[in-house]
Amino acid sequence: MSRKFESLIGNRSFLIGTIITLIVALMAGLSFLWTPYSVSALDIVAKLKPPSISHWLGTDHFGRDILSMIMVGSRASIFVAFVSVAIGAGIGVPLGLWAAARGGIVDEMLMRFNDLIFAFPALLSAVMITAIFGPGAVNAIIAIGIFNIPVFARVARGAALALWVREFVLAARAIGKGEGRITLDHILPNLANVLIIQGTIQFSLGILAEAGLSYVGLGAQPPMPSWGRMLFEAQTMISLAPHMALFPGLAIMVTVLGLNLLGDGLRDFLDPKLRYMR
């Protein structure tokens, strides 16, 4: 166990990705207790100030502290991405396992249903949901979560199909185990590695999707800060205050990079056979 742990810690991608992810998570947690300034406090006198001792990342066009807004905005990004991944995995994985276990018409119908969902990207789904229920973080979660369902279903189905022809599954059939028991006892535990890796990938994509939805006004709504909305508000000020776009953009880029590196490290550690499968 110690040798495996040492090899995991020695994985540069995993180490860098873990550090970045922990920093972002700690920043989000800290924002519940403390921020340098209140994100709802307006200070027009201090608007568009560049980075300084008093405002490390500068201020926006309303005089709000950008560091404080990035800290609070990380909550929405993490929450939306995490819940949408949970929705996708919670519904998609059972569907994929069921399709692999039953095969035939069940498998065909579920895969065609997945194709139908794939035809509506998260942004388009959010537009449709917003038209009915209005914009907001909850609707962004629903839209991204729906898009994640076929992703997890396909991954679970593909990996499960490869396991159903293995000897240990045939042995389980021989002793009288049914499809449901075999899936729970043998198939699902052997899919854990693949699902964890896919979860980290979808989490990073969820961060990007939330930022994109907030950028077009379909994500978290004011006064709740959001990285995507900060970029939207900065686009008209790019020549006057480039730091307004620089730091939220860096927050998104570094967070997604950290999660992707974490996923790469976990993939190399949990399933070395996937190392060269890009």
Short mmCIF file of C-alpha atoms in Angstrom, two decimals:
data_model
loop_
_atom_site.label_atom_id
_atom_site.label_comp_id
_atom_site.label_asym_id
_atom_site.label_seq_id
_atom_site.Cartn_x
_atom_site.Cartn_y
_atom_site.Cartn_z
CA MET A 1 0.00 0.00 0.00
CA SER A 2 2.81 2.41 0.89
CA ARG A 3 4.53 1.71 -2.42
CA LYS A 4 1.32 2.48 -4.31
CA PHE A 5 0.87 5.66 -2.30
CA GLU A 6 4.43 6.73 -3.06
CA SER A 7 3.91 6.11 -6.77
CA LEU A 8 0.73 8.19 -6.65
CA ILE A 9 2.44 11.08 -4.85
CA GLY A 10 5.33 10.78 -7.29
CA ASN A 11 2.99 11.33 -10.22
CA ARG A 12 3.60 14.93 -11.23
CA SER A 13 0.21 15.40 -12.88
CA PHE A 14 -1.63 14.08 -9.84
CA LEU A 15 0.43 16.17 -7.42
CA ILE A 16 0.02 19.46 -9.31
CA GLY A 17 -3.65 18.78 -10.01
CA THR A 18 -4.34 17.93 -6.37
CA ILE A 19 -2.61 21.09 -5.13
CA ILE A 20 -4.56 23.32 -7.54
CA THR A 21 -7.86 21.61 -6.75
CA LEU A 22 -7.29 21.89 -2.99
CA ILE A 23 -6.42 25.58 -3.28
CA VAL A 24 -9.63 26.28 -5.21
CA ALA A 25 -11.68 24.21 -2.75
CA LEU A 26 -10.10 25.94 0.24
CA MET A 27 -10.68 29.33 -1.37
CA ALA A 28 -14.36 28.49 -1.81
CA GLY A 29 -14.63 27.24 1.77
CA LEU A 30 -12.83 30.26 3.16
CA SER A 31 -15.21 32.60 1.33
CA PHE A 32 -18.05 31.42 3.60
CA LEU A 33 -16.12 32.74 6.61
CA TRP A 34 -14.03 35.62 5.28
CA THR A 35 -13.32 37.71 2.19
CA PRO A 36 -11.12 40.82 1.98
CA TYR A 37 -14.20 42.93 1.16
CA SER A 38 -17.92 42.39 0.92
CA VAL A 39 -18.92 41.46 -2.62
CA SER A 40 -22.10 43.50 -2.26
CA ALA A 41 -20.29 46.68 -1.15
CA LEU A 42 -20.04 49.29 -3.92
CA ASP A 43 -17.27 51.88 -3.89
CA ILE A 44 -17.59 54.04 -6.99
CA VAL A 45 -14.63 56.17 -5.93
CA ALA A 46 -12.37 53.10 -6.14
CA LYS A 47 -13.77 51.73 -9.40
CA LEU A 48 -11.44 50.25 -12.06
CA LYS A 49 -8.43 50.39 -9.73
CA PRO A 50 -5.49 48.21 -10.85
CA PRO A 51 -3.98 45.61 -8.49
CA SER A 52 -2.57 47.27 -5.38
CA ILE A 53 -1.81 46.71 -1.70
CA SER A 54 -5.41 47.40 -0.70
CA HIS A 55 -6.95 45.46 -3.60
CA TRP A 56 -4.62 42.65 -4.64
CA LEU A 57 -6.43 41.94 -7.92
CA GLY A 58 -7.90 45.40 -8.41
CA THR A 59 -11.54 46.50 -8.53
CA ASP A 60 -14.31 46.35 -11.11
CA HIS A 61 -16.49 49.09 -12.61
CA PHE A 62 -18.56 49.25 -9.41
CA GLY A 63 -15.54 49.38 -7.11
CA ARG A 64 -16.00 45.80 -5.91
CA ASP A 65 -12.91 43.85 -4.90
CA ILE A 66 -12.11 41.32 -7.64
CA LEU A 67 -10.31 38.90 -5.31
CA SER A 68 -13.36 38.73 -3.06
CA MET A 69 -15.62 38.17 -6.06
CA ILE A 70 -13.40 35.38 -7.39
CA MET A 71 -13.42 33.71 -3.97
CA VAL A 72 -17.21 33.86 -3.69
CA GLY A 73 -17.68 33.02 -7.38
CA SER A 74 -15.78 29.77 -6.90
CA ARG A 75 -18.71 28.51 -4.81
CA ALA A 76 -21.11 28.66 -7.75
CA SER A 77 -18.64 27.01 -10.12
CA ILE A 78 -17.85 24.14 -7.76
CA PHE A 79 -21.43 23.63 -6.63
CA VAL A 80 -22.91 23.62 -10.14
CA ALA A 81 -20.19 21.32 -11.50
CA PHE A 82 -20.37 18.89 -8.55
CA VAL A 83 -24.16 18.55 -8.51
CA SER A 84 -24.37 18.24 -12.30
CA VAL A 85 -21.78 15.44 -12.22
CA ALA A 86 -23.71 13.75 -9.41
CA ILE A 87 -26.90 13.94 -11.49
CA GLY A 88 -25.17 12.60 -14.58
CA ALA A 89 -23.51 9.73 -12.74
CA GLY A 90 -26.52 8.94 -10.56
CA ILE A 91 -28.79 8.48 -13.59
CA GLY A 92 -26.37 7.65 -16.39
CA VAL A 93 -24.40 4.88 -14.69
CA PRO A 94 -27.46 2.77 -13.76
CA LEU A 95 -28.84 3.24 -17.29
CA GLY A 96 -25.55 2.17 -18.85
CA LEU A 97 -25.26 -0.86 -16.57
CA TRP A 98 -28.85 -1.85 -17.32
CA ALA A 99 -28.27 -1.55 -21.07
CA ALA A 100 -25.14 -3.71 -20.87
CA ALA A 101 -26.85 -6.33 -18.72
CA ARG A 102 -30.04 -6.66 -20.75
CA GLY A 103 -28.79 -6.02 -24.28
CA GLY A 104 -31.17 -6.35 -27.22
CA ILE A 105 -34.02 -3.88 -27.55
CA VAL A 106 -33.35 -2.34 -24.11
CA ASP A 107 -29.77 -1.54 -25.07
CA GLU A 108 -30.81 -0.16 -28.44
CA MET A 109 -33.54 2.07 -27.00
CA LEU A 110 -31.30 3.50 -24.28
CA MET A 111 -28.52 4.26 -26.73
CA ARG A 112 -30.93 6.02 -29.10
CA PHE A 113 -32.23 8.00 -26.12
CA ASN A 114 -28.63 9.00 -25.36
CA ASP A 115 -28.19 10.14 -28.95
CA LEU A 116 -31.29 12.29 -28.56
CA ILE A 117 -29.91 14.00 -25.45
CA PHE A 118 -26.54 14.52 -27.15
CA ALA A 119 -28.37 16.44 -29.87
CA PHE A 120 -29.12 19.16 -27.31
CA PRO A 121 -25.89 20.61 -25.83
CA ALA A 122 -25.89 22.01 -22.30
CA LEU A 123 -26.18 25.60 -23.56
CA LEU A 124 -29.19 24.83 -25.75
CA SER A 125 -30.81 22.84 -22.93
CA ALA A 126 -30.25 25.79 -20.59
CA VAL A 127 -31.89 28.15 -23.06
CA MET A 128 -34.96 25.91 -23.26
CA ILE A 129 -35.16 25.44 -19.49
CA THR A 130 -34.65 29.16 -18.92
CA ALA A 131 -37.45 29.98 -21.35
CA ILE A 132 -39.79 27.95 -19.12
CA PHE A 133 -38.50 28.51 -15.59
CA GLY A 134 -36.22 31.55 -15.87
CA PRO A 135 -32.42 31.87 -15.48
CA GLY A 136 -30.56 30.72 -12.39
CA ALA A 137 -27.97 28.35 -10.97
CA VAL A 138 -30.53 25.57 -10.43
CA ASN A 139 -31.51 25.58 -14.10
CA ALA A 140 -27.82 25.55 -15.08
CA ILE A 141 -27.35 22.47 -12.87
CA ILE A 142 -30.30 20.74 -14.53
CA ALA A 143 -29.05 21.56 -18.03
CA ILE A 144 -25.46 20.40 -17.41
CA GLY A 145 -26.66 17.38 -15.43
CA ILE A 146 -28.93 16.26 -18.29
CA PHE A 147 -26.02 16.57 -20.71
CA ASN A 148 -23.84 14.45 -18.38
CA ILE A 149 -26.32 11.56 -18.28
CA PRO A 150 -25.51 10.08 -21.72
CA VAL A 151 -21.79 10.60 -21.12
CA PHE A 152 -21.79 8.41 -18.01
CA ALA A 153 -24.26 5.98 -19.59
CA ARG A 154 -21.99 5.39 -22.57
CA VAL A 155 -18.88 5.02 -20.42
CA ALA A 156 -20.58 2.60 -18.02
CA ARG A 157 -22.14 0.57 -20.85
CA GLY A 158 -18.92 0.29 -22.85
CA ALA A 159 -16.83 -0.80 -19.87
CA ALA A 160 -19.55 -3.17 -18.61
CA LEU A 161 -19.88 -4.91 -21.97
CA ALA A 162 -16.19 -5.78 -21.82
CA LEU A 163 -16.67 -7.27 -18.35
CA TRP A 164 -19.73 -9.38 -19.13
CA VAL A 165 -17.60 -11.80 -21.18
CA ARG A 166 -14.95 -12.21 -18.47
CA GLU A 167 -14.45 -15.53 -16.69
CA PHE A 168 -15.49 -14.33 -13.25
CA VAL A 169 -18.83 -13.16 -14.64
CA LEU A 170 -19.36 -16.50 -16.39
CA ALA A 171 -18.56 -18.24 -13.10
CA ALA A 172 -21.11 -16.06 -11.30
CA ARG A 173 -23.71 -17.03 -13.90
CA ALA A 174 -22.84 -20.68 -13.41
CA ILE A 175 -23.60 -20.56 -9.69
CA GLY A 176 -27.00 -19.03 -10.37
CA LYS A 177 -26.51 -15.30 -9.84
CA GLY A 178 -28.90 -13.07 -11.76
CA GLU A 179 -28.07 -10.02 -13.85
CA GLY A 180 -28.79 -7.56 -11.04
CA ARG A 181 -26.65 -9.38 -8.47
CA ILE A 182 -23.78 -9.81 -10.93
CA THR A 183 -23.94 -6.11 -11.79
CA LEU A 184 -23.77 -5.06 -8.14
CA ASP A 185 -21.23 -7.66 -6.99
CA HIS A 186 -18.86 -7.84 -9.96
CA ILE A 187 -19.51 -5.30 -12.72
CA LEU A 188 -19.92 -2.05 -10.78
CA PRO A 189 -16.87 -2.52 -8.46
CA ASN A 190 -14.68 -3.13 -11.51
CA LEU A 191 -15.98 0.06 -13.14
CA ALA A 192 -15.11 2.30 -10.20
CA ASN A 193 -11.74 3.34 -11.64
CA VAL A 194 -13.19 4.32 -15.01
CA LEU A 195 -16.09 6.21 -13.42
CA ILE A 196 -13.80 8.16 -11.05
CA ILE A 197 -11.62 9.23 -13.97
CA GLN A 198 -14.65 10.22 -16.03
CA GLY A 199 -16.05 12.10 -13.05
CA THR A 200 -12.97 14.33 -12.83
CA ILE A 201 -13.18 15.04 -16.56
CA GLN A 202 -16.87 15.95 -16.37
CA PHE A 203 -16.21 18.09 -13.29
CA SER A 204 -13.74 20.23 -15.22
CA LEU A 205 -16.15 20.45 -18.15
CA GLY A 206 -18.86 21.44 -15.66
CA ILE A 207 -16.72 24.37 -14.52
CA LEU A 208 -16.42 25.52 -18.14
CA ALA A 209 -20.11 24.97 -18.83
CA GLU A 210 -21.14 26.95 -15.75
CA ALA A 211 -18.87 29.81 -16.77
CA GLY A 212 -20.29 29.76 -20.29
CA LEU A 213 -23.89 29.76 -19.07
CA SER A 214 -23.17 32.58 -16.62
CA TYR A 215 -21.45 34.53 -19.40
CA VAL A 216 -24.65 34.54 -21.45
CA GLY A 217 -26.78 35.29 -18.38
CA LEU A 218 -28.22 31.80 -17.80
CA GLY A 219 -26.20 30.81 -14.73
CA ALA A 220 -25.93 32.30 -11.26
CA GLN A 221 -27.72 35.63 -11.12
CA PRO A 222 -26.61 38.90 -9.47
CA PRO A 223 -25.81 39.75 -6.76
CA MET A 224 -24.17 36.29 -6.55
CA PRO A 225 -20.74 36.60 -8.26
CA SER A 226 -19.84 34.15 -10.99
CA TRP A 227 -16.62 33.78 -12.94
CA GLY A 228 -18.46 33.69 -16.26
CA ARG A 229 -20.53 36.77 -15.44
CA MET A 230 -17.37 38.61 -14.35
CA LEU A 231 -15.95 37.97 -17.82
CA PHE A 232 -19.15 39.24 -19.42
CA GLU A 233 -19.04 42.45 -17.39
CA ALA A 234 -15.35 42.90 -18.20
CA GLN A 235 -15.66 42.71 -21.99
CA THR A 236 -16.69 46.34 -22.35
CA MET A 237 -13.91 47.47 -19.99
CA ILE A 238 -11.06 45.46 -21.51
CA SER A 239 -9.18 48.53 -22.75
CA LEU A 240 -9.66 50.51 -19.52
CA ALA A 241 -9.19 47.72 -16.97
CA PRO A 242 -7.79 44.51 -18.49
CA HIS A 243 -7.39 43.03 -15.01
CA MET A 244 -11.19 42.68 -14.81
CA ALA A 245 -11.05 39.97 -17.49
CA LEU A 246 -7.56 38.63 -16.74
CA PHE A 247 -8.09 37.29 -13.24
CA PRO A 248 -11.50 35.60 -13.66
CA GLY A 249 -10.18 34.05 -16.87
CA LEU A 250 -7.11 32.79 -15.06
CA ALA A 251 -9.31 31.37 -12.29
CA ILE A 252 -11.30 29.34 -14.83
CA MET A 253 -8.20 28.23 -16.73
CA VAL A 254 -6.20 27.19 -13.67
CA THR A 255 -9.15 25.34 -12.10
CA VAL A 256 -9.90 23.38 -15.27
CA LEU A 257 -6.19 22.67 -15.76
CA GLY A 258 -5.88 21.41 -12.18
CA LEU A 259 -8.87 19.08 -12.54
CA ASN A 260 -7.58 17.73 -15.85
CA LEU A 261 -4.14 17.08 -14.36
CA LEU A 262 -5.80 15.38 -11.40
CA GLY A 263 -7.80 13.20 -13.78
CA ASP A 264 -4.66 12.31 -15.76
CA GLY A 265 -2.84 11.34 -12.58
CA LEU A 266 -5.74 9.21 -11.36
CA ARG A 267 -6.00 7.55 -14.76
CA ASP A 268 -2.31 6.64 -14.78
CA PHE A 269 -2.53 5.30 -11.23
CA LEU A 270 -5.91 3.53 -11.27
CA ASP A 271 -5.84 2.16 -14.81
CA PRO A 272 -2.38 2.23 -16.44
CA LYS A 273 -3.86 0.59 -19.57
CA LEU A 274 -5.61 3.89 -20.31
CA ARG A 275 -2.41 5.90 -20.13
CA TYR A 276 -1.94 6.13 -23.88
CA MET A 277 -5.64 6.31 -24.76
CA ARG A 278 -6.12 10.02 -25.43
#
